[in-house]
CSV table of N, CA and C in Angstrom, one decimal:
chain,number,residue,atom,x,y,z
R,1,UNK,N,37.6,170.1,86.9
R,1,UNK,CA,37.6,169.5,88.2
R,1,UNK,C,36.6,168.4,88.2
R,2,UNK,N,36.6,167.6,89.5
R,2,UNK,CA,36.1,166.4,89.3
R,2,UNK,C,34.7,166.9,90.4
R,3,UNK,N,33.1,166.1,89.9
R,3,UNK,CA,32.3,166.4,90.7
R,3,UNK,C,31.8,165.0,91.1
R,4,UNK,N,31.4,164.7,92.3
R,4,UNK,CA,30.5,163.6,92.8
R,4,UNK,C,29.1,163.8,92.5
R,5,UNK,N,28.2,163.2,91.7
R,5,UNK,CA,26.9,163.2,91.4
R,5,UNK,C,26.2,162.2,92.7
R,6,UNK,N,25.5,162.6,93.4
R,6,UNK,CA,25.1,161.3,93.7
R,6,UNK,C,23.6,161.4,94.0
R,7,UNK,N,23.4,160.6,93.5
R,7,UNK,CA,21.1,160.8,93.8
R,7,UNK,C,21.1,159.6,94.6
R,8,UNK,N,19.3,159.9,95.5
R,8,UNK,CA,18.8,159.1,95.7
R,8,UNK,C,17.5,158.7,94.7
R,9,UNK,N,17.2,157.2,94.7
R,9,UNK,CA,16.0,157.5,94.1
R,9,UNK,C,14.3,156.9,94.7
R,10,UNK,N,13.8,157.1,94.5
R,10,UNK,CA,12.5,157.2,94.8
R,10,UNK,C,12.0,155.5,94.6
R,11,UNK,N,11.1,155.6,96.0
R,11,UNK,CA,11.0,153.7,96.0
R,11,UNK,C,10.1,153.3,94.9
R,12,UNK,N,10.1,151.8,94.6
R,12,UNK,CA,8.9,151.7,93.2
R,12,UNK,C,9.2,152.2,92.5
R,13,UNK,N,10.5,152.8,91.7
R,13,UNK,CA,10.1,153.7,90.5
R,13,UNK,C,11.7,152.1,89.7
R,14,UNK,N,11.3,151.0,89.6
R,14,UNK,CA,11.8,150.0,88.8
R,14,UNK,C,11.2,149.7,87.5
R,15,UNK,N,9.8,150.5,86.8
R,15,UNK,CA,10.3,150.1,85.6
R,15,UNK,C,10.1,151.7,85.0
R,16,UNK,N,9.8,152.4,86.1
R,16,UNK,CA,10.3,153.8,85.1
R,16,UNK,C,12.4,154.1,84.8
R,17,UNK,N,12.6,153.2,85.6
R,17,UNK,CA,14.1,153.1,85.8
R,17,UNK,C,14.7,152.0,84.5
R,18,UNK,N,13.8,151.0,84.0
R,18,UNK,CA,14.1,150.2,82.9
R,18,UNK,C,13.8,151.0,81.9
R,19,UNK,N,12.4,151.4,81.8
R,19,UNK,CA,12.6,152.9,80.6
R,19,UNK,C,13.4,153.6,80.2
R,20,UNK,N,14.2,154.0,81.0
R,20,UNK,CA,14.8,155.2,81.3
R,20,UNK,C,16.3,155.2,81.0
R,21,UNK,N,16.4,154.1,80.8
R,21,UNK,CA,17.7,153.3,81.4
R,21,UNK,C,18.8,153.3,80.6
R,22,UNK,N,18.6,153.1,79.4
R,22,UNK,CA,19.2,153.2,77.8
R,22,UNK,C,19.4,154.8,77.6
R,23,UNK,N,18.7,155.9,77.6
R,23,UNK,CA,19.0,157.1,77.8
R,23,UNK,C,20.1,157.8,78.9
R,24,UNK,N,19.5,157.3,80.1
R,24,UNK,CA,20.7,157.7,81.3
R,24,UNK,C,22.0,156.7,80.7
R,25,UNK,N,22.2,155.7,80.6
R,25,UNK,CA,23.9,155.2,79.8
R,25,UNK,C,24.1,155.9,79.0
R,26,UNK,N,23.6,156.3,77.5
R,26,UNK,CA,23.9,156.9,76.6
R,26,UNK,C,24.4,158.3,77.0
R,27,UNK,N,24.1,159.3,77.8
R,27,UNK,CA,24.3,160.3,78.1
R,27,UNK,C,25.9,160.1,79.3
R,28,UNK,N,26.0,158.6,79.6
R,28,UNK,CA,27.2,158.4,80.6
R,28,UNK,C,28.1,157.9,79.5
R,29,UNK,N,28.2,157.6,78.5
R,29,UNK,CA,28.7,157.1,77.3
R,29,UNK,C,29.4,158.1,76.6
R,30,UNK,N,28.3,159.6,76.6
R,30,UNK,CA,29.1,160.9,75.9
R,30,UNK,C,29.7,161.3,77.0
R,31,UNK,N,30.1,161.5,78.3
R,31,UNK,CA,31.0,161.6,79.6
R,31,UNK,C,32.2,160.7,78.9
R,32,UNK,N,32.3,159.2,78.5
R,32,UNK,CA,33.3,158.2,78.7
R,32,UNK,C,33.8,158.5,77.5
R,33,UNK,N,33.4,158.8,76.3
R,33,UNK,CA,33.8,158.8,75.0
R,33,UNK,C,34.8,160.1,75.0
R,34,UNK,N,34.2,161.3,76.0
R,34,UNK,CA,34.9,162.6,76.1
R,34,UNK,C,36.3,162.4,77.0
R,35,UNK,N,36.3,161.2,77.3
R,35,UNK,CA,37.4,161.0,78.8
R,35,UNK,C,36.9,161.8,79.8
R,36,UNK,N,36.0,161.9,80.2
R,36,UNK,CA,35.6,163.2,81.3
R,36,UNK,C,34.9,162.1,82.4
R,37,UNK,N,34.7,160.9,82.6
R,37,UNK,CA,34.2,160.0,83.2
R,37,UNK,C,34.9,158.8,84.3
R,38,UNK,N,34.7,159.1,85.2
R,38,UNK,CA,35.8,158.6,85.7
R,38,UNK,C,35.1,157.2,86.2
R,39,UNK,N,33.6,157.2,87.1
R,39,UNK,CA,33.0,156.1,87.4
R,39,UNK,C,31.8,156.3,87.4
R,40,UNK,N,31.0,155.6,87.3
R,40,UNK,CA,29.4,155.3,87.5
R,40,UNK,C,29.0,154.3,87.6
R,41,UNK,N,27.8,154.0,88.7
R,41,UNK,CA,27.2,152.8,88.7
R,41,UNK,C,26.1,153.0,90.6
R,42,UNK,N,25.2,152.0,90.1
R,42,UNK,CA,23.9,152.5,91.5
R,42,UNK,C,24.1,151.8,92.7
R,43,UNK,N,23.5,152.0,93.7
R,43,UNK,CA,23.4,151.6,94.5
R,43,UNK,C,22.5,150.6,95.3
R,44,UNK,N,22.5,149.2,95.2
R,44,UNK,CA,21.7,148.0,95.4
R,44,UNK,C,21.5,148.6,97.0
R,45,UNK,N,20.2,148.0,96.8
R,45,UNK,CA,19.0,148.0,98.1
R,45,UNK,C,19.4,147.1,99.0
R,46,UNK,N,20.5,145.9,98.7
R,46,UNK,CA,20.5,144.9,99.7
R,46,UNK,C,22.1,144.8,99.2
R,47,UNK,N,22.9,144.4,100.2
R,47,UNK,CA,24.2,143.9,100.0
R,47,UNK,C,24.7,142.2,99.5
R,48,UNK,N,24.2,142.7,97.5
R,48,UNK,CA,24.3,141.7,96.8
R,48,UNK,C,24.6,142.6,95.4
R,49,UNK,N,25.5,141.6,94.8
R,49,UNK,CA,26.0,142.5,93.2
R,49,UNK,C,24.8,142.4,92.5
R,50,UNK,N,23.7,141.4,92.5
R,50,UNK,CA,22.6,142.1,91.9
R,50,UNK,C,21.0,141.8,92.6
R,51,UNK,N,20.7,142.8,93.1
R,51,UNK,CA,19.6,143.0,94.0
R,51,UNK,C,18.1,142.4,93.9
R,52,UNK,N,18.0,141.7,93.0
R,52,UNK,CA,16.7,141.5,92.3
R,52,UNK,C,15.8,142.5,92.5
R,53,UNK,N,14.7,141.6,93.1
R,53,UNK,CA,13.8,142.9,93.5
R,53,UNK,C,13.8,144.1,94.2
R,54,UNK,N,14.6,143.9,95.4
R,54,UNK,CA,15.1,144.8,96.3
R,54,UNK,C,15.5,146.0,96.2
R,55,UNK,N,16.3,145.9,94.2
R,55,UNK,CA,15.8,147.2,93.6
R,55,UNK,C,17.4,147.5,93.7
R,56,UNK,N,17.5,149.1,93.4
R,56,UNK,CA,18.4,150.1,93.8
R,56,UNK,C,17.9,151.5,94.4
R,57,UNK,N,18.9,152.1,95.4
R,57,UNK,CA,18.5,153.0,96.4
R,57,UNK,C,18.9,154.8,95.9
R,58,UNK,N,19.8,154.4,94.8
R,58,UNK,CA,20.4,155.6,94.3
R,58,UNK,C,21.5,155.3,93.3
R,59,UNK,N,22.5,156.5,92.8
R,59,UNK,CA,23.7,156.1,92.1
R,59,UNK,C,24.6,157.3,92.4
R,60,UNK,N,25.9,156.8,91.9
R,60,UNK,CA,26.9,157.5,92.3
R,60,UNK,C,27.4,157.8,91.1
R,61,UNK,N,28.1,159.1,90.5
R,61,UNK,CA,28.2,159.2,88.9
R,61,UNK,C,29.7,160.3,89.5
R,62,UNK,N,30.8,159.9,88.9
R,62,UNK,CA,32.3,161.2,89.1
R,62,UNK,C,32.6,161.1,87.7
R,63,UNK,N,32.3,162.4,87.6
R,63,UNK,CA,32.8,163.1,86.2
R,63,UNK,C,33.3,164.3,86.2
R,64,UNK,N,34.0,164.6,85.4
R,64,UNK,CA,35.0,165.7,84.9
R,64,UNK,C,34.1,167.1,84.5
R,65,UNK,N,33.9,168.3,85.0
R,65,UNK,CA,33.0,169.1,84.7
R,65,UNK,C,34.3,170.5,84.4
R,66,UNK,N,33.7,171.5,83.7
R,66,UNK,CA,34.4,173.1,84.1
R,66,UNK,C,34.2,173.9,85.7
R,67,UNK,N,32.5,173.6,86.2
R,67,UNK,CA,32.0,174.3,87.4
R,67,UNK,C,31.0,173.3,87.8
R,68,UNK,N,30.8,173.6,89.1
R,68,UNK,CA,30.2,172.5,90.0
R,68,UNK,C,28.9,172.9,89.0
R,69,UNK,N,28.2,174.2,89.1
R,69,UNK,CA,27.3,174.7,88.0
R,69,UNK,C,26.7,174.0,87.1
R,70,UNK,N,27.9,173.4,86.2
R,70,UNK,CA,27.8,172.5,84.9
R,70,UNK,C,28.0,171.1,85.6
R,71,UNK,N,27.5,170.8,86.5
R,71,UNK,CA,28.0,169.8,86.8
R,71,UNK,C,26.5,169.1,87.1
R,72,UNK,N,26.0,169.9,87.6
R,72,UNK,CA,24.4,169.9,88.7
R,72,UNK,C,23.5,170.5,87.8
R,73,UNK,N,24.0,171.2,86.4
R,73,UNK,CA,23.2,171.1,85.5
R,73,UNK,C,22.9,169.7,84.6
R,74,UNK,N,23.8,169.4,84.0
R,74,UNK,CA,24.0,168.1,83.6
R,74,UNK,C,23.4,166.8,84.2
R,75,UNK,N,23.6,167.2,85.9
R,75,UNK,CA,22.5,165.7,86.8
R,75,UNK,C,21.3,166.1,86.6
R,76,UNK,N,20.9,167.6,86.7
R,76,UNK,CA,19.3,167.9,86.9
R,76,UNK,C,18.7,167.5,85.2
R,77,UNK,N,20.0,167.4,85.0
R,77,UNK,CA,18.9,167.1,83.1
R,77,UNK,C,18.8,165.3,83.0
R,78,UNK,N,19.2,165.0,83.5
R,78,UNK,CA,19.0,162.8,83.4
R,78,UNK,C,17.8,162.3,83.2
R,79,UNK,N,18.1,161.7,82.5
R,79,UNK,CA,17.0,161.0,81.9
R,79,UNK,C,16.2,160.2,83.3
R,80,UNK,N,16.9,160.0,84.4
R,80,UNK,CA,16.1,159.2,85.2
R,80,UNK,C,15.5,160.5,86.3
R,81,UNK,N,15.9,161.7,86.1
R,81,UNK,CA,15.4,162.9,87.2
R,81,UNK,C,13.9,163.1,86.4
R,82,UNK,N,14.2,162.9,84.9
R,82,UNK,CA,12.7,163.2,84.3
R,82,UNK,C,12.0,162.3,84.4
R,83,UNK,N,11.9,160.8,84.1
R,83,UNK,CA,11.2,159.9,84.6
R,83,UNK,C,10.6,159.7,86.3
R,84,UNK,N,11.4,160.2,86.7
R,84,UNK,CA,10.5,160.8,88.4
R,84,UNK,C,11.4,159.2,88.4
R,85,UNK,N,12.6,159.1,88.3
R,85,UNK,CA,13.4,158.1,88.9
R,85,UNK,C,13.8,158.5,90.3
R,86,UNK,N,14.8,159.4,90.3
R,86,UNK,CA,15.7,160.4,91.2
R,86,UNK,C,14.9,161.1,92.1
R,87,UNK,N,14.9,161.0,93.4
R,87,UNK,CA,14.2,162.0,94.0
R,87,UNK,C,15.0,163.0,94.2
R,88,UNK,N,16.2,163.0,94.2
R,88,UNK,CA,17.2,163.8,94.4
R,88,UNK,C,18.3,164.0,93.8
R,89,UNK,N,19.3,164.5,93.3
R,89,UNK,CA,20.4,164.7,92.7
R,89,UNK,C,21.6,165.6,93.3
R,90,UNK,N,22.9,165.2,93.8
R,90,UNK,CA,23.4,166.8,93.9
R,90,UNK,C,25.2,166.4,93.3
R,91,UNK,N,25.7,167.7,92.8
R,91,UNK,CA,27.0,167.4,92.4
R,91,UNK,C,27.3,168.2,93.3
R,92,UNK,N,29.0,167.4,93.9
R,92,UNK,CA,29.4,167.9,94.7
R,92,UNK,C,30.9,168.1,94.1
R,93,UNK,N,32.0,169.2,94.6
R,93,UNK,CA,33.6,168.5,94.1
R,93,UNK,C,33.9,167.6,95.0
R,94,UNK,N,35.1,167.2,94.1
R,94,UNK,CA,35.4,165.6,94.5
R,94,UNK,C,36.4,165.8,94.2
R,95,UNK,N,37.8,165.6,94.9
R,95,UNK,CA,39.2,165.4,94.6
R,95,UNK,C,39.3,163.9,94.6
R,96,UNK,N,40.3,163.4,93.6
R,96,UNK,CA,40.7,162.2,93.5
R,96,UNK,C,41.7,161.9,93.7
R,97,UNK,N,41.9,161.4,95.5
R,97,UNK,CA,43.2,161.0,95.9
R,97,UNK,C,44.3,159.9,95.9
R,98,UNK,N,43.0,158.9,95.8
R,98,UNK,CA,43.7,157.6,95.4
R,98,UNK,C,42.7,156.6,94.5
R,99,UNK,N,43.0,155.6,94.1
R,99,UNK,CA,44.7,155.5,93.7
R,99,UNK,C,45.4,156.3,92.7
């Protein structure tokens, strides 16, 4: 089944998020390489494709899991939850109705 990841993240935390940053792809890379990936990508602080400083507010991650379980296990392990990026994380299900 398909889960919605979606976190918020914690304000000022821009270069623990550049650190971090190459680890959290590579772990969305083993999702895409598995086909189990459907989208990813964060959420700008200001309504522009790239926010400068303004930063990003969170991210939205749908991937293919067995149990919501494994799903919220896999977000609680991110490389950006451990860098004290994420204040939050939750997988939810997600049906995919269109397109």
């Amino acid at each position: 089944m398909l889960y919605a990841m979606i976190a918020e993240m914690y304000p000022d935390t821009a270069a623990a998020r550049s650190q971090s940053r190459p680890a959290h792809l590579a772990r969305l890379e083993v999702l895409k390489d598995a086909g189990r990936l459907v989208l990813a990508g964060p959420f700008p602080a200001i309504d522009a494709v790239d926010p400068g400083p303004a930063g990003f507010t969170g991210s939205l991650i749908v991937a293919e899991f067995d149990t919501q379980q494994a799903a919220q296990a896999w977000a609680d392990n991110d490389p950006y939850v451990k860098a004290g990026v994420y204040a939050s994380i939750i997988a939810k299900p997600f049906l995919h109705v269109l397109p």
